[in-house]
Every structure is written in structure tokens, then in C-alpha cells.
Amino acid sequence: MTGTWTLIRLILRRDRVPLLVWIAISAALPAAIASSTTALYPDQAARDSFAAASMSNPAQLATRGPIYDASVGGLTAWTLGSSLALVGGLVSVLMMIRHTRGEEETGRRELLASGVVGRHAPLAAALAVVLTANLLLGLLAVPALVGNGLPAGSSLLFGLSVAAGGWAFTAVAAVTAQLTAGSAAARGIALAAGGLLFALRSLADAGGVAWAAWLTPFGWVRLTMPYAGDRWWVLGLIAVFVAALAAAAFALSTRRDVAGGLVSARPGPATGTLPGAFGLAARLHRGTLAGFAIGFGLMGVLLGVAARGLDTQLDTPQFRELAATVGGADARISEVFFTFVMYVFSQLVAAAALVSALRARGEEAAGRAELLLSTPVGRLRWGLSHLVFAVAGPAVLLTALGAAAGLSYGGDTVRVIVATLAYLPAVWTVVGIATLLFGVLPRQATAVSWTVLGLVLLVDLLAEFKLAGGLVLELSPFVHVPAMLLGGAASPAPPLLGLTAVAAALAGAGMWFLRRRDLAPSA
């Protein structure tokens, strides 16, 4: 562990701005939601009515789980429990991979190892920073919740459960960082694992398989039940989970070489066979894309299984009224469920697309792009070789998600696939933003791109509680996607073509700037 404290200071120095922004926003959200809940639903009758309406919506059950108590605190915990765990898990995965596998991939880990730095110090430093950041944001949320009149003990439990969601995926990322030699693959495995665990919790709550919620950290975060019984002992499950995976990560790190992974890369042929820059890009992207496709396919199966039978199980006047309100007189309950859950899953596809869109930046930061560009390969051709996979990849993932969901559901599979692919222009818009940032601000492109996606998720959350609307809400590309299964627009072409045009303009501008800037190999 020699040198751990020095590496902690280095991480804090490099990530001080993203850390502060993430902690500040996450810590402020619970108080904002509690205050909004009090204003929107001033008496218990109004809160009971809102809870009953929410629990009659299978999509709400899938994305957030059941409401355990219709108090201000209970509704706040229900609104943010899964959401903050998802966002905290995403940020934690990105930070862990950046400061473990990413450091090895760029060669800095080997350089540090030549000094007075212990074998386990880099992993220990990354774990210490990310775990502490999650704890800090959870604790900082408590005083504001208490200031809104909520019980101190329950508020503390809620803050710790939010932190615990981030802890769980910090530990997952610590393990995946030991598996592969590339940071993109390690990041992809961790994100795919997170998506599957989230889908499992959705199936548990919406599909009537309550016991399955105990198999996933997303379920544990909800089952602490702050403001509704305060199950403190559930935090022990998360502590055991985190400790076991952290110990496994340390053990696995001793069984591999620095810059290597437990899963060894296959040796290439004796002579080069890659057909130029695009062939190299295909080799770099294919493993991550295949892993994501399998993961989203499994998520689609879980989604289809959860939706199967909802039209019969929930065939009540209340549910029929909900479906008619959301999607029209002919809308089915299962279609409403599909639409809401696909909206969330499309944002996960956008996260996967960002991994591909930023792969070129990783090649540049590692110095490999400079070597490639010293051959007869131009900037534009190199940039486009990666952009092609950032554009085509989401289409593959959404198709896998929609096909698996449609087949397991047993309905019109083609119609489900078309409705899922409707989110493709919104995902492309996120890719376009990342491409523009890569062309203009290469050193900040990764951090700012992920921050933009996080802000999009935040806007969607705030809009639900009327804390954001109008022009702010319009900034989210996903808001403009018509609900194809529900006949969400008379003609879906205008908004989809508009998003596609915006994405193309952003990507084109990014390629233009790439041709005119210097390379920035250092991260």
C-alpha cells in the first residue's frame, strides 16, 4: 500500500471539478424533491392519491419500484432511490476504470510502479476516493432533508442507501478492471453488469417476482425502506457485497501483469491483415459492441417477460383509464409499460454509444493515434473510422433490445423494433455532442460528454416533479422522440429528422475541428 495517500491526492487533483459537481448536484437533489413534494401534494390525501396513481402504472413500478409509504420522505426516497443509485453507479464505474485500467492502458501505471509505489496502492487509492465521494454526497443530503422537517434517522438511512448504490458499482468496476487489457472493454463489462442488475430489479417489481429484488444492489437500495420502517440491516448486505468484490479485485490484481488482463488478448497473425484505418477501428470496437449487444439482448428478454400478461393481470378500470390517458383509447397497458421502460433503456444505450464515440480520444491520449497518423492515413479518415461505429453501434444495440423484448413478449416484434429504433436519433445527438467536444476540447471531451448525459438524465427527473420545464426540458433529445407504440405523433418524421440533422451537424463540426487542431496525447 506504499504511496496510497500520494495517489489519492493525485486523483483528487485531476478530478476535483467533476467530483465537486457530481457531489453537489446529487446532494442537493433530495432536498429539492422533498420541497417540491410538499408544494405539489400539501396534504396526506393528495399524497395518497399520487401514490395510488403511481402504483397503478407498471412502468413506474419497473423504473422505481413500489412506494412503501406515501409521506413526504417516503415519496422522496421512492423518487430518487433507484435514480441516484443508477447515476452514482455510472459515475463510480467511469471513475474507477479511469484511475485503474485507464492508467495502465496509457502507461502511467508502469511509470509510477518504477517509483516507491506499492502493488496495491493504485487500486486502493481509486477505491478510497470513489467510495468516500459516494459517502460524502449521501451525508451532505441529510441536513437539508432534516431542514425540510423529515426525521433525522430516516434521512441518514436514505443518505447511506444512496451512497451504498454507488459503493456497489465501485466494487463491480474494481473487479472488471482486472479482467481485460483495455479500459473500454472493462468499462463496457461493468456498465452491462449494471444494466442487467437494474433490469432484474425492474422485473422483480413490475413482474410480480418480489424475491428477485434481493438479488441486486438496486433492490437492496430500495429495500432499506427509509421513512417506512428503516431497515438498517440491509446496509449490511451491501457492505458484504462491496467487501467481497474489493477483496476479489485485490486478489485478482496479483495474478496478472501490469497493463495486462486476466483474459489474455489473442495473439495476432504474423503479418498484418487489417484493411486500413477502418479495419483497425473494427478490431478495436467489435468486442465492446458484442458485449453490449448481448447485455441489451438479455435486458430485452427481461423486459418482454415482465410485460407478458400485464394486459390480463392488470385488466381493471383504473389501469385501462391510465393507458387511455397516456396513449389513447386503443392503447394497451403493456404498450404503456414498454414505452416508459424503453425511454430509460434508450438512455443506457446512449451511455454505451459514448464509450464508442470516445474511443478515438482514448487512442489519441495513449499516443497510438500519432503513430497511425504518421502513415498515409488522414485525420478525417481516422476520425470517421471510429465515428462509424459510434453511429452504427447504437442501431445494433437498440435492434437487439427491441427484438429480444418483442420475441419474449410474444407480440408484434417488428413493431416493437421500430418503436425502439425511434430513439436512435436521440442517441446520435449525444454522440454528436461528444464528437464536437472531441474536435474542440479533446482533453475535456470525456468528462464533459458524460456530464452532458448526466444532465440530460437530471432534466428528465426534475421535469417529472415540475422543477424543470419549457426550454430546459426541450434540451433533452429524448423528450422529442414520439411514442411509436402509442401513436405518439401524427407524423413521427419531423422530430426524428430534426434530431438526425442536429446530430449530423454536431458530428460534422467535430470532424472539421479535428482536422485543424493539434494532437493532445496526454490525458
Steps between C-alpha positions, in 0.01 A plus 500: 500500500801731493421828326121468534455844657709667229289334229181609678620858484582457130149369422341785695717749315405363157127453566426780744248677272295194388499370857371827642229533234381141546495522881331841506219406258436158654497641853263784410244289312331326799418829673369646173275198443377507862416870472327446166299209641380717788396776261330274244326272752439711813278253688495128558196446280682649201807287569289186532333577168838552330635176649197304384532638147872425490457145623236440236761573234712190421768719343544692824530171685764385253711814516464589870339213687211514748419791730540374855355809670308795350663757728723780372806298600366179353421664165842667493673166562285333234574771244876507546596159639553318170585815303786612722627143525505480119675835455738438790582157363570641155733772631672257734566252217647772279728631774619157609588390147667835428732477801577127479483340158523837322826585678647166398387535140676836463821373662488731803443211739827337390680831538368539854592141581864585430489731803414438864146378438361173627327245279158565653533877547330608170194280555481598868523871414224477237274306736563747782412805289189361333360334812559816703341720232185285509492513879548876501214570260272276706587672827474850353140431399395433861502854653282642221251211536481558874453871429190406299352343811588137430619262777876511554546122534308417184678781313836356601394154384386643167833682456694183576285293265573749220871469576469120513371489142819670383714277723359184342597601147833636614580147611365352175727732299799411719456137394435564130813717487701184567343294222600663173798693368284781357316764697212506248432129546526526879264796500259321267488188718432706810225703332342186355500341845333812640235492228419136565474558875268795440288293263480223761365744757248629245382145431470434873280803566292514182477129428384391843823313584565685825771264626723586200551851640723343765742385228614846386651810665227711335253294701698534823504880470119500485457231766670712767154666510594842645200685648302174482648268762873580472663164428854588604614139480465498119807726485690201636425309178652779296801518732565127457453529122745791474756341730488168313545659157772738622691208651456308175633798302815516713549124471452504122740793455785284632431231238565714195771719356486876507313623188374145444169336583392164633337439163801498273480663161526254216826525305459653157621357172866514406426746220262793505152428366298806604360688200604849600364736765147364483622145550696608807196682638288188442751290695497753786123534522371151427553349846330784685214513250444124525497514879250786504280325244482188717429710809221701339358185348471347846344822629247478217412144601440614859288790375288275280448248780398780738245635250355162408156458649468860627192560283326214679645539849426873515171502313323735740316831440780695663773351279288532186442867581875551544578339164232708328632822658858434396455340160144543385189287506657201327826494702583182689648493850798298379569762231506777759742289703723441195505870414607621843765234552640536146544872573730412791682224313564730203700723734706198600562440129620861479751423776624198301523717187716751689750222570541452125491871417784572743718207395687723255586732788641204691719408203620860478570526872702178494715630211393229257312742275820694437672183378207416272485851357869484414399250229295592190182535711335843521332656804154484347531134403625407846225695676228359275624145556400531867192716439352232274487256792365765736216553252436139396553351846186653660293372207624148572436535874149642461416228247624232740301656784180534296524158336562321829219690670254435216582131469482433875181704528332309219353802320575680176880482507550722195284772655697485825831522312379806305385670822837427659697628201308828523740593781799468266508870395499606868794269568676634192458852637693399812767348274510821298562707813787270601647522149487879504670509839766258373573739216498820706604405856675162477640500854160575653292300252451189713406677823271755332327240280405284796395812692267597215336157509466529877333840463254353249403235754471772766272715281267205441481435873439864594233536233293228661477705820446824308838636604595538134298564191467713192827569325704305758300183437525550124879471528467126561504323161304207641199722571450554126472129414137407422346203680465275197317219679243750628464697180686784672504728194286545188822485301816387681722609211549873586641458855712199401638670191566814703700307761690319225588833335622642831710190564650515151583869538670442836701204372597685183621798701700267723674344199570846357669615822692170526672573168617840625626442854818354645506154647466489879652165605507560875179432694 
